[in-house]
Tab-separated table of C-alpha atoms and ligand atoms in Angstrom:
chain	number	residue	atom	x	y	z
E	1	MET	CA	11.060	2.568	-19.423
E	2	HIS	CA	12.593	-0.622	-18.039
E	3	TYR	CA	12.539	-2.012	-14.510
E	4	ILE	CA	15.709	-3.189	-12.807
E	5	SER	CA	16.215	-5.396	-9.782
E	6	THR	CA	17.663	-3.996	-6.566
E	7	ARG	CA	19.913	-7.084	-6.507
E	8	GLY	CA	21.176	-6.488	-10.059
E	9	GLN	CA	21.199	-10.116	-11.154
E	10	SER	CA	18.245	-10.335	-13.495
E	11	GLU	CA	17.460	-8.761	-16.853
E	12	PRO	CA	15.681	-5.403	-16.898
E	13	LEU	CA	11.969	-5.883	-17.676
E	14	PRO	CA	9.466	-3.788	-19.632
E	15	PHE	CA	6.522	-2.391	-17.641
E	16	GLY	CA	4.068	-5.183	-18.512
E	17	ASP	CA	6.404	-7.952	-17.358
E	18	ALA	CA	7.321	-6.010	-14.227
E	19	VAL	CA	3.634	-5.697	-13.312
E	20	LEU	CA	2.751	-9.326	-14.032
E	21	GLY	CA	5.924	-10.715	-12.452
E	22	GLY	CA	5.791	-8.727	-9.202
E	23	LEU	CA	9.173	-9.730	-7.794
E	24	ALA	CA	12.446	-9.783	-9.773
E	25	ARG	CA	13.706	-13.282	-10.609
E	26	ASP	CA	16.843	-12.823	-8.502
E	27	GLY	CA	14.704	-12.208	-5.420
E	28	GLY	CA	15.159	-8.422	-5.515
E	29	LEU	CA	12.522	-5.731	-5.877
E	30	LEU	CA	11.896	-3.924	-9.153
E	31	LEU	CA	12.503	-0.218	-9.625
E	32	PRO	CA	12.247	2.093	-12.645
E	33	GLU	CA	15.627	2.333	-14.327
E	34	THR	CA	15.523	6.126	-14.278
E	35	LEU	CA	13.175	8.603	-12.659
E	36	PRO	CA	11.598	11.310	-14.818
E	37	ASP	CA	11.957	14.954	-13.738
E	38	ILE	CA	8.453	16.422	-13.536
E	39	ARG	CA	9.297	20.000	-12.484
E	40	ASP	CA	8.626	21.483	-15.925
E	41	ARG	CA	5.288	19.734	-16.217
E	42	LEU	CA	3.740	20.683	-12.915
E	43	ASP	CA	2.117	23.873	-14.173
E	44	ASP	CA	0.507	22.085	-17.122
E	45	TRP	CA	-0.860	19.398	-14.818
E	46	ARG	CA	-2.185	21.683	-12.099
E	47	SER	CA	-5.824	21.791	-13.215
E	48	LEU	CA	-6.203	18.175	-14.369
E	49	SER	CA	-8.822	15.886	-12.867
E	50	TYR	CA	-7.488	12.977	-10.794
E	51	PRO	CA	-7.860	10.373	-13.588
E	52	ASP	CA	-6.278	12.689	-16.172
E	53	LEU	CA	-3.373	13.426	-13.831
E	54	ALA	CA	-2.987	9.691	-13.162
E	55	ALA	CA	-2.774	9.074	-16.907
E	56	GLU	CA	0.017	11.678	-17.219
E	57	VAL	CA	2.025	10.410	-14.243
E	58	MET	CA	1.585	6.699	-14.995
E	59	GLY	CA	2.245	7.390	-18.685
E	60	LEU	CA	5.819	8.313	-17.731
E	61	PHE	CA	6.340	4.782	-16.426
E	62	ALA	CA	4.160	2.576	-18.613
E	63	GLY	CA	5.852	3.198	-21.956
E	64	ASP	CA	4.962	-0.158	-23.466
E	65	LEU	CA	1.213	0.295	-22.887
E	66	SER	CA	-0.593	2.569	-25.327
E	67	GLY	CA	-1.919	5.819	-23.883
E	68	THR	CA	-5.473	4.796	-24.803
E	69	VAL	CA	-5.211	1.462	-23.008
E	70	LEU	CA	-3.707	3.077	-19.909
E	71	ARG	CA	-6.388	5.773	-19.887
E	72	GLY	CA	-9.070	3.071	-20.127
E	73	CYS	CA	-7.635	1.212	-17.112
E	74	ILE	CA	-7.436	4.397	-15.075
E	75	HIS	CA	-10.934	5.610	-15.877
E	76	ARG	CA	-12.466	2.203	-15.097
E	77	ALA	CA	-10.464	2.013	-11.845
E	78	TYR	CA	-11.566	5.395	-10.500
E	79	ALA	CA	-15.155	5.279	-11.787
E	80	ARG	CA	-16.028	3.289	-8.655
E	81	PHE	CA	-14.861	5.915	-6.174
E	82	ARG	CA	-17.578	7.726	-4.295
E	83	HIS	CA	-16.071	11.232	-4.310
E	84	PRO	CA	-15.797	13.367	-7.468
E	85	ALA	CA	-12.277	14.492	-6.481
E	86	ILE	CA	-11.254	10.808	-5.859
E	87	THR	CA	-8.776	11.965	-3.151
E	88	PRO	CA	-10.190	15.212	-1.673
E	89	VAL	CA	-8.121	17.446	0.617
E	90	ARG	CA	-9.673	19.217	3.602
E	91	HIS	CA	-8.541	21.360	6.513
E	92	LEU	CA	-7.830	19.576	9.802
E	93	GLY	CA	-7.114	22.349	12.287
E	94	GLU	CA	-3.648	23.637	11.358
E	95	LEU	CA	-3.003	20.567	9.223
E	96	PHE	CA	-4.505	19.181	6.019
E	97	LEU	CA	-6.147	15.810	5.544
E	98	LEU	CA	-5.833	13.905	2.274
E	99	GLU	CA	-8.747	11.461	2.203
E	100	LEU	CA	-7.685	8.259	0.503
E	101	PHE	CA	-10.672	6.161	1.593
E	102	HIS	CA	-13.375	6.810	-0.983
E	103	GLY	CA	-12.809	3.550	-2.879
E	104	PRO	CA	-14.892	0.366	-2.680
E	105	THR	CA	-13.267	-1.003	0.520
E	106	LEU	CA	-12.764	2.367	2.272
E	107	ALA	CA	-8.963	2.085	2.525
E	108	PHE	CA	-6.133	3.732	0.615
E	109	LYS	CA	-5.102	0.387	-0.887
E	110	ASP	CA	-8.030	0.746	-3.313
E	111	LEU	CA	-6.201	3.580	-5.117
E	112	ALA	CA	-3.558	1.153	-6.360
E	113	LEU	CA	-5.424	-2.163	-6.360
E	114	GLN	CA	-8.382	-0.959	-8.432
E	115	MET	CA	-5.898	0.154	-11.067
E	116	LEU	CA	-3.760	-2.987	-10.761
E	117	GLY	CA	-6.781	-5.220	-11.455
E	118	HIS	CA	-7.495	-3.452	-14.736
E	119	LEU	CA	-3.812	-3.432	-15.705
E	120	PHE	CA	-3.632	-7.192	-15.092
E	121	ALA	CA	-6.730	-7.834	-17.201
E	122	GLU	CA	-5.348	-5.692	-20.044
E	123	LEU	CA	-1.862	-7.254	-19.997
E	124	LEU	CA	-3.194	-10.817	-19.745
E	125	GLY	CA	-5.700	-10.296	-22.536
E	126	LYS	CA	-2.923	-8.992	-24.784
E	127	ALA	CA	-0.826	-12.085	-24.112
E	128	GLY	CA	-3.769	-14.526	-24.114
E	129	ARG	CA	-2.807	-15.598	-20.585
E	130	GLU	CA	-4.500	-16.335	-17.282
E	131	LEU	CA	-3.410	-15.512	-13.756
E	132	ASN	CA	-4.245	-17.112	-10.419
E	133	ILE	CA	-3.621	-14.608	-7.676
E	134	VAL	CA	-2.953	-16.115	-4.260
E	135	ALA	CA	-2.772	-13.981	-1.149
E	136	ALA	CA	-2.881	-14.225	2.623
E	137	THR	CA	-4.525	-11.432	4.560
E	138	SER	CA	-5.045	-10.320	8.110
E	139	GLY	CA	-7.780	-7.968	6.874
E	140	ASP	CA	-7.322	-4.899	4.681
E	141	THR	CA	-5.201	-6.082	1.771
E	142	GLY	CA	-7.411	-9.082	1.073
E	143	SER	CA	-10.601	-7.123	0.644
E	144	ALA	CA	-8.957	-4.398	-1.471
E	145	ALA	CA	-7.367	-7.068	-3.712
E	146	ILE	CA	-10.652	-8.978	-4.068
E	147	HIS	CA	-12.524	-5.823	-4.995
E	148	GLY	CA	-9.747	-4.912	-7.435
E	149	VAL	CA	-10.123	-8.071	-9.540
E	150	ARG	CA	-13.709	-9.272	-9.009
E	151	GLY	CA	-15.417	-9.982	-12.284
E	152	LEU	CA	-12.312	-9.338	-14.404
E	153	PRO	CA	-11.542	-11.718	-17.289
E	154	GLY	CA	-8.528	-14.026	-17.150
E	155	ILE	CA	-8.000	-13.636	-13.399
E	156	ARG	CA	-8.950	-15.748	-10.400
E	157	ILE	CA	-8.120	-14.770	-6.851
E	158	PHE	CA	-7.670	-17.092	-3.858
E	159	VAL	CA	-7.489	-15.272	-0.541
E	160	LEU	CA	-6.635	-17.011	2.712
E	161	HIS	CA	-7.681	-15.459	6.003
E	162	PRO	CA	-7.365	-16.928	9.501
E	163	ARG	CA	-10.862	-18.198	10.372
E	164	GLY	CA	-12.533	-16.096	13.067
E	165	ARG	CA	-9.482	-13.875	13.495
E	166	VAL	CA	-10.258	-10.974	11.172
E	167	SER	CA	-12.721	-8.286	12.256
E	168	PRO	CA	-16.387	-8.974	11.384
E	169	ILE	CA	-16.393	-5.943	9.052
E	170	GLN	CA	-13.286	-7.072	7.212
E	171	GLU	CA	-14.657	-10.596	6.940
E	172	ARG	CA	-17.926	-9.363	5.432
E	173	GLN	CA	-16.049	-7.113	2.989
E	174	MET	CA	-14.367	-10.232	1.620
E	175	THR	CA	-16.963	-12.981	1.835
E	176	THR	CA	-19.892	-10.999	0.423
E	177	VAL	CA	-18.045	-10.850	-2.900
E	178	THR	CA	-19.578	-13.844	-4.656
E	179	ASP	CA	-18.224	-13.322	-8.185
E	180	PRO	CA	-17.246	-16.677	-9.720
E	181	ASN	CA	-13.556	-15.680	-10.011
E	182	VAL	CA	-13.211	-14.948	-6.257
E	183	PHE	CA	-12.368	-17.708	-3.755
E	184	ASN	CA	-12.456	-16.828	-0.081
E	185	LEU	CA	-10.768	-19.462	2.032
E	186	ALA	CA	-11.019	-19.394	5.820
E	187	VAL	CA	-8.065	-21.277	7.276
E	188	ASP	CA	-8.188	-23.079	10.609
E	189	GLY	CA	-5.007	-21.416	11.830
E	190	SER	CA	-3.246	-18.104	12.293
E	191	PHE	CA	-2.274	-15.398	9.803
E	192	ASP	CA	1.270	-16.812	9.874
E	193	ASP	CA	-0.127	-20.211	8.818
E	194	CYS	CA	-1.886	-18.507	5.902
E	195	GLN	CA	1.308	-16.757	4.851
E	196	ALA	CA	3.283	-19.978	5.092
E	197	MET	CA	0.752	-21.725	2.810
E	198	VAL	CA	1.087	-18.994	0.181
E	199	LYS	CA	4.882	-19.095	0.414
E	200	ALA	CA	4.920	-22.888	0.057
E	201	LEU	CA	2.987	-22.632	-3.202
E	202	PHE	CA	5.257	-19.899	-4.570
E	203	ASN	CA	8.325	-21.956	-3.663
E	204	ASP	CA	7.002	-24.932	-5.611
E	205	LEU	CA	8.223	-23.600	-8.964
E	206	ALA	CA	6.603	-26.344	-11.019
E	207	PHE	CA	3.215	-25.630	-9.443
E	208	ARG	CA	3.744	-21.906	-9.677
E	209	ASP	CA	4.453	-22.054	-13.407
E	210	ARG	CA	1.788	-24.640	-14.213
E	211	TYR	CA	-0.960	-22.585	-12.563
E	212	ALA	CA	0.452	-19.125	-13.383
E	213	LEU	CA	0.424	-17.880	-9.790
E	214	GLY	CA	0.473	-14.134	-9.276
E	215	ALA	CA	0.819	-11.847	-6.264
E	216	VAL	CA	-0.771	-8.545	-5.314
E	217	ASN	CA	1.200	-7.580	-2.224
E	218	SER	CA	2.727	-4.155	-1.985
E	219	ILE	CA	6.008	-5.170	-3.582
E	220	ASN	CA	4.329	-4.805	-6.994
E	221	ILE	CA	5.891	-1.669	-8.497
E	222	ALA	CA	2.606	-0.690	-10.182
E	223	ARG	CA	1.071	-0.250	-6.731
E	224	VAL	CA	3.801	2.160	-5.699
E	225	LEU	CA	3.611	4.144	-8.956
E	226	ALA	CA	-0.176	4.481	-8.744
E	227	GLN	CA	0.329	6.016	-5.303
E	228	VAL	CA	2.693	8.711	-6.600
E	229	VAL	CA	-0.340	10.338	-8.231
E	230	TYR	CA	-2.084	11.505	-5.059
E	231	TYR	CA	1.040	13.206	-3.741
E	232	VAL	CA	1.082	15.329	-6.895
E	233	TYR	CA	-2.677	15.899	-6.788
E	234	ALA	CA	-2.633	16.932	-3.115
E	235	THR	CA	0.318	19.263	-3.662
E	236	PHE	CA	-1.704	21.220	-6.240
E	237	ARG	CA	-4.748	21.439	-3.943
E	238	VAL	CA	-2.770	22.626	-0.912
E	239	GLN	CA	-0.719	25.094	-2.946
E	240	ALA	CA	-3.969	26.578	-4.242
E	241	LEU	CA	-5.286	26.913	-0.671
E	242	THR	CA	-2.125	28.314	0.931
E	243	GLY	CA	0.177	29.657	-1.773
E	244	ALA	CA	2.967	27.615	-0.166
E	245	LYS	CA	5.901	26.641	-2.347
E	246	GLN	CA	6.820	23.503	-0.421
E	247	LEU	CA	4.900	21.115	1.760
E	248	CYS	CA	5.311	18.055	3.974
E	249	PHE	CA	3.396	14.786	4.034
E	250	ALA	CA	2.746	12.686	7.132
E	251	VAL	CA	2.279	9.012	6.324
E	252	PRO	CA	1.025	6.240	8.642
E	253	THR	CA	3.504	3.534	7.706
E	254	GLY	CA	3.637	-0.253	7.745
E	255	ASN	CA	5.319	-1.875	4.755
E	256	PHE	CA	6.858	1.409	3.541
E	257	GLY	CA	4.906	1.262	0.246
E	258	ASP	CA	2.829	4.397	0.634
E	259	ILE	CA	5.639	6.606	1.907
E	260	PHE	CA	8.042	5.222	-0.697
E	261	ALA	CA	5.665	6.588	-3.352
E	262	GLY	CA	6.082	10.009	-1.699
E	263	TYR	CA	9.837	9.551	-1.740
E	264	LEU	CA	9.738	8.853	-5.498
E	265	ALA	CA	7.548	11.933	-6.027
E	266	ARG	CA	10.090	14.031	-4.125
E	267	ARG	CA	12.955	12.672	-6.191
E	268	MET	CA	10.983	13.438	-9.361
E	269	GLY	CA	10.921	17.081	-8.332
E	270	LEU	CA	7.644	17.504	-6.448
E	271	PRO	CA	8.316	20.268	-3.884
E	272	ILE	CA	8.160	18.109	-0.741
E	273	ALA	CA	10.244	19.525	2.101
E	274	HIS	CA	9.990	16.431	4.324
E	275	LEU	CA	8.241	13.111	4.491
E	276	ILE	CA	7.073	12.378	8.008
E	277	LEU	CA	7.044	8.666	8.745
E	278	ALA	CA	4.624	7.690	11.504
E	279	SER	CA	4.499	4.295	13.139
E	280	ASN	CA	2.665	2.722	16.047
E	281	GLU	CA	4.466	0.714	18.764
E	282	ASN	CA	5.963	-1.464	16.015
E	283	ASP	CA	8.641	1.121	15.397
E	284	ILE	CA	11.423	-0.561	13.422
E	285	LEU	CA	11.442	2.274	10.872
E	286	PRO	CA	11.618	5.251	13.279
E	287	ARG	CA	14.393	3.414	15.120
E	288	PHE	CA	16.249	3.031	11.828
E	289	PHE	CA	16.012	6.731	11.007
E	290	GLU	CA	17.162	7.620	14.538
E	291	THR	CA	20.008	5.124	14.885
E	292	GLY	CA	20.986	3.742	11.466
E	293	GLN	CA	20.250	0.220	12.713
E	294	TYR	CA	17.516	-1.884	11.141
E	295	CYS	CA	16.580	-4.256	13.889
E	296	PRO	CA	13.337	-6.286	13.941
E	297	ARG	CA	11.555	-7.091	17.193
E	298	THR	CA	8.430	-9.121	17.897
E	299	VAL	CA	5.252	-7.615	16.501
E	300	VAL	CA	2.827	-6.317	19.113
E	301	PRO	CA	-0.884	-5.930	18.312
E	302	THR	CA	-2.032	-2.283	18.278
E	303	LEU	CA	-5.087	-0.166	17.486
E	304	SER	CA	-3.766	0.250	13.911
E	305	PRO	CA	-3.419	-3.384	12.750
E	306	SER	CA	-2.492	-2.580	9.139
E	307	MET	CA	0.762	-1.089	10.423
E	308	ASP	CA	1.700	-4.017	12.661
E	309	ILE	CA	4.765	-5.202	10.804
E	310	GLN	CA	8.175	-6.516	11.681
E	311	VAL	CA	10.098	-6.184	8.421
E	312	ALA	CA	8.844	-3.636	5.869
E	313	SER	CA	8.693	-5.335	2.489
E	314	ASN	CA	9.338	-2.172	0.430
E	315	PHE	CA	12.277	-0.977	2.488
E	316	GLU	CA	14.806	-2.706	0.236
E	317	ARG	CA	13.912	-0.184	-2.456
E	318	TYR	CA	15.044	2.650	-0.222
E	319	LEU	CA	18.132	0.737	0.910
E	320	PHE	CA	19.054	0.417	-2.766
E	321	ASP	CA	19.258	4.205	-2.988
E	322	LEU	CA	21.184	4.402	0.290
E	323	SER	CA	23.717	1.966	-1.173
E	324	GLY	CA	24.383	4.497	-3.931
E	325	GLN	CA	22.308	2.306	-6.288
E	326	ARG	CA	24.997	-0.355	-6.114
E	327	PRO	CA	23.429	-3.845	-6.303
E	328	SER	CA	26.597	-5.557	-5.059
E	329	LYS	CA	26.573	-3.409	-1.934
E	330	LEU	CA	22.880	-4.076	-1.407
E	331	ARG	CA	23.403	-7.824	-1.793
E	332	THR	CA	26.057	-7.698	0.927
E	333	TRP	CA	23.718	-5.778	3.224
E	334	MET	CA	20.879	-8.241	2.662
E	335	LYS	CA	23.216	-11.171	3.291
E	336	HIS	CA	24.314	-9.635	6.586
E	337	PHE	CA	20.719	-8.932	7.494
E	338	GLN	CA	19.797	-12.554	6.879
E	339	ARG	CA	22.782	-13.855	8.779
E	340	ASP	CA	22.623	-11.535	11.805
E	341	GLY	CA	18.948	-10.588	11.886
E	342	VAL	CA	20.099	-6.934	12.082
E	343	LEU	CA	21.412	-4.443	9.564
E	344	ASP	CA	23.809	-1.936	11.042
E	345	LEU	CA	24.472	0.975	8.678
E	346	ARG	CA	25.755	3.435	11.277
E	347	SER	CA	29.200	3.631	9.740
E	348	GLU	CA	28.027	3.527	6.127
E	349	VAL	CA	25.192	6.008	5.599
E	350	ARG	CA	24.264	9.469	6.789
E	351	LEU	CA	20.563	9.834	7.456
E	352	THR	CA	20.526	13.452	8.614
E	353	GLU	CA	19.674	14.723	5.149
E	354	SER	CA	17.472	11.822	4.111
E	355	GLY	CA	14.354	13.972	3.717
E	356	PHE	CA	12.580	11.751	6.247
E	357	LYS	CA	11.492	12.598	9.765
E	358	ALA	CA	10.092	9.801	11.844
E	359	GLY	CA	8.140	9.224	15.030
E	360	ARG	CA	6.215	6.567	16.896
E	361	THR	CA	3.035	6.707	18.923
E	362	ALA	CA	1.500	4.822	21.813
E	363	ARG	CA	-2.017	3.526	22.297
E	364	ALA	CA	-3.177	6.118	24.839
E	365	GLU	CA	-2.054	9.071	22.705
E	366	THR	CA	-3.818	7.653	19.667
E	367	LEU	CA	-7.093	7.532	21.581
E	368	THR	CA	-6.528	11.077	22.898
E	369	THR	CA	-5.795	12.346	19.388
E	370	ILE	CA	-9.000	10.834	18.025
E	371	ARG	CA	-10.993	12.386	20.872
E	372	ARG	CA	-9.357	15.807	20.596
E	373	TYR	CA	-9.815	16.160	16.834
E	374	TYR	CA	-13.400	14.955	17.025
E	375	HIS	CA	-14.214	17.589	19.615
E	376	GLU	CA	-12.223	20.399	18.008
E	377	THR	CA	-12.953	19.830	14.307
E	378	GLY	CA	-15.868	17.379	14.140
E	379	ILE	CA	-13.666	15.071	12.059
E	380	LEU	CA	-13.424	11.448	13.196
E	381	LEU	CA	-9.990	9.968	12.464
E	382	ASP	CA	-9.452	6.253	11.970
E	383	PRO	CA	-6.688	4.848	14.226
E	384	HIS	CA	-4.086	4.659	11.402
E	385	THR	CA	-4.692	8.240	10.345
E	386	ALA	CA	-4.566	9.323	13.996
E	387	VAL	CA	-1.033	7.918	14.266
E	388	GLY	CA	0.054	10.079	11.317
E	389	VAL	CA	-1.654	13.179	12.663
E	390	GLN	CA	0.008	12.845	16.069
E	391	VAL	CA	3.494	12.593	14.607
E	392	ALA	CA	2.722	15.433	12.175
E	393	GLU	CA	1.852	17.710	15.107
E	394	ARG	CA	5.285	17.145	16.637
E	395	PHE	CA	6.989	18.358	13.478
E	396	ASN	CA	4.615	21.220	12.740
E	397	THR	CA	6.505	24.527	12.748
E	398	GLY	CA	3.654	26.517	11.225
E	399	ASN	CA	5.853	27.468	8.252
E	400	THR	CA	5.321	24.566	5.886
E	401	PRO	CA	1.851	23.047	5.421
E	402	ILE	CA	1.623	19.398	6.464
E	403	VAL	CA	-0.697	17.030	4.623
E	404	CYS	CA	-1.727	13.979	6.657
E	405	LEU	CA	-2.683	10.920	4.652
E	406	ALA	CA	-6.032	9.525	5.828
E	407	THR	CA	-5.528	5.866	4.964
E	408	ALA	CA	-8.833	4.367	6.124
E	409	HIS	CA	-12.405	5.477	6.763
E	410	PRO	CA	-13.170	5.579	10.510
E	411	ALA	CA	-16.173	3.285	10.016
E	412	LYS	CA	-13.778	0.405	9.385
E	413	PHE	CA	-12.726	0.633	13.041
E	414	PRO	CA	-15.875	1.604	14.970
E	415	ASP	CA	-14.679	-0.029	18.213
E	416	VAL	CA	-11.693	2.297	18.405
E	417	ALA	CA	-13.964	5.317	17.947
E	418	THR	CA	-16.190	4.049	20.750
E	419	GLU	CA	-13.213	3.496	23.032
E	420	ALA	CA	-11.822	6.957	22.288
E	421	LEU	CA	-15.076	8.888	22.672
E	422	GLY	CA	-17.043	6.808	25.163
E	423	HIS	CA	-19.911	6.555	22.684
E	424	THR	CA	-20.293	5.550	19.036
E	425	PRO	CA	-20.673	8.659	16.851
E	426	PRO	CA	-22.589	8.621	13.546
E	427	GLU	CA	-19.308	9.053	11.611
E	428	ALA	CA	-18.262	5.568	12.782
E	429	SER	CA	-20.771	3.964	10.474
E	430	HIS	CA	-20.922	3.901	6.677
E	431	PRO	CA	-23.844	2.901	4.417
E	432	LEU	CA	-21.558	0.730	2.291
E	433	LEU	CA	-20.570	-1.347	5.328
E	434	ASN	CA	-24.070	-1.408	6.810
E	435	ALA	CA	-25.408	-2.733	3.510
E	436	LEU	CA	-23.171	-5.797	3.787
E	437	ARG	CA	-25.060	-7.118	6.823
E	438	GLY	CA	-27.221	-10.069	5.910
E	439	GLN	CA	-25.933	-10.278	2.330
E	440	PRO	CA	-25.153	-13.723	0.913
E	441	THR	CA	-21.572	-14.843	1.472
E	442	ARG	CA	-19.307	-17.382	-0.147
E	443	VAL	CA	-16.420	-18.873	1.790
E	444	GLU	CA	-14.867	-22.313	2.126
E	445	THR	CA	-12.869	-23.551	5.082
E	446	LEU	CA	-9.468	-25.174	4.734
E	447	PRO	CA	-7.095	-26.838	7.166
E	448	ALA	CA	-3.752	-25.041	7.617
E	449	ASP	CA	-2.091	-27.258	5.067
E	450	ALA	CA	-0.378	-26.175	1.844
E	451	ALA	CA	-1.067	-29.426	-0.021
E	452	THR	CA	-4.824	-29.070	0.515
E	453	PHE	CA	-4.604	-25.466	-0.695
E	454	ALA	CA	-2.741	-26.604	-3.820
E	455	ASP	CA	-5.431	-29.242	-4.486
E	456	CYS	CA	-8.106	-26.632	-4.124
E	457	ILE	CA	-6.484	-24.372	-6.751
E	458	ALA	CA	-5.825	-27.299	-9.076
E	459	SER	CA	-9.410	-28.529	-8.900
E	460	VAL	CA	-10.804	-25.059	-9.647
E	461	CYS	CA	-8.430	-24.583	-12.581
E	462	ASN	CA	-8.983	-28.061	-13.999
E	463	ARG	CA	-12.717	-27.592	-14.289
E	464	ALA	CA	-13.348	-27.173	-18.008
E	465	VAL	CA	-14.614	-23.591	-17.810
E	466	PRO	CA	-11.966	-20.890	-18.171
E	467	PRO	CA	-12.288	-17.960	-15.791
E	468	LEU	CA	-15.123	-15.824	-17.129
S	501	PLP	C1	-1.754	-0.803	4.507
S	501	PLP	C2	-2.156	0.314	5.381
S	501	PLP	C3	-1.201	1.217	5.941
S	501	PLP	C4	0.287	1.047	5.727
S	501	PLP	O1	0.703	1.307	4.408
S	501	PLP	P1	2.143	0.812	3.897
S	501	PLP	O2	2.148	1.096	2.441
S	501	PLP	O3	2.157	-0.683	4.173
S	501	PLP	O4	3.167	1.535	4.641
S	501	PLP	C5	-1.672	2.279	6.700
S	501	PLP	N1	-2.979	2.446	6.955
S	501	PLP	C6	-3.918	1.609	6.466
S	501	PLP	C7	-5.347	1.841	6.793
S	501	PLP	C8	-3.547	0.518	5.659
S	501	PLP	O5	-4.493	-0.318	5.179
């Protein structure tokens, strides 16, 4: 299986190079050249454990890795999850909840980033190479990435966060990781400053090549493919519970990575009737599905910070399909988008049969939803999950089961629970997070300056000792 660029101006890459490279060299995003049809395999896969199912699904895409190596990566990745089912499904009133938060940082990003870490280590070891991952984070991605690569050979990770501007829990989840290959850097500046510093280093091609910089953001195709697995797994569980032929998934959406995995699963033949895209007040995607215009506005802070985005980095992959998989068309669209700051596809595409339904939510409703479900079911929803559940309810006809993706554990956002309920319930705390209090931390501070950041990486790499 090879990976092609949405912009069509770089060579197709084998899986290993696609994973290590992240972005295509022509600036496009990578996609599998063809999508396998899994309809004939579903019955054979139905009773597999999560890791065994992951090995089957990922095996369709990772042709140049041996099955044994892939299996090893998968089993090591999911051995650290705290639930035997890895992604259990439970009833939530008339809906279903797919819990994706049993990994080391209690967010769904662990599902892909735990696996990506082991894939990196395997691919680098094979090539005798090293990788220096650099990332900027406003919270969730940073800790999941750090936990995905801590202690792995051949990899260092440098994570920038805006000093004093991430939540205390998120900060502890990052800075209590003291493995020698992890560098937490607190920047005197904003998240945008952190992002600009990372971009500056990536744009310095000489530096980027010399220090083998790598990225872990959600444009990495391996992250998307790893997420296809839980759509398949959840489909089997809900079919067993209900006997339903088809189902729907409701997905709290930011960068369009998670829901794009569902879209791939649907195109591969998983019986998904609709994908329900849920956003908070930052509603560029629902507006697109309603109007055909992709039109960024200023980001407003919400109760669900991991979905506070302006431009969704994975959306180009979907636009590629809307263009009829024509790179020249897509390049024109992206050029117009850059020039005008808006992409108007009203006259070019029909979205009525896209398979997506979309909705947005407001702060007050999110709090009400959390309160209502806690009282009615005893289940405490985190604010991101609550956004998905609210939008799911609007589309619930009672005929097709809806599975809501629970993307974070509620204990990551205890203040929202307190605001919604008027008190802090026991479910808003988690032993893993409590245990971080008072643990040793390792973090350095940096000015918001790319040159100082570059010096910091260079000095770490030029010390005689190789990473681990
Ligand atoms: C990252 C994240 C999301 C959004 O996922 P995308 O793949 O960016 O759409 C939703 N909820 C939580 C808790 C997240 O961390």
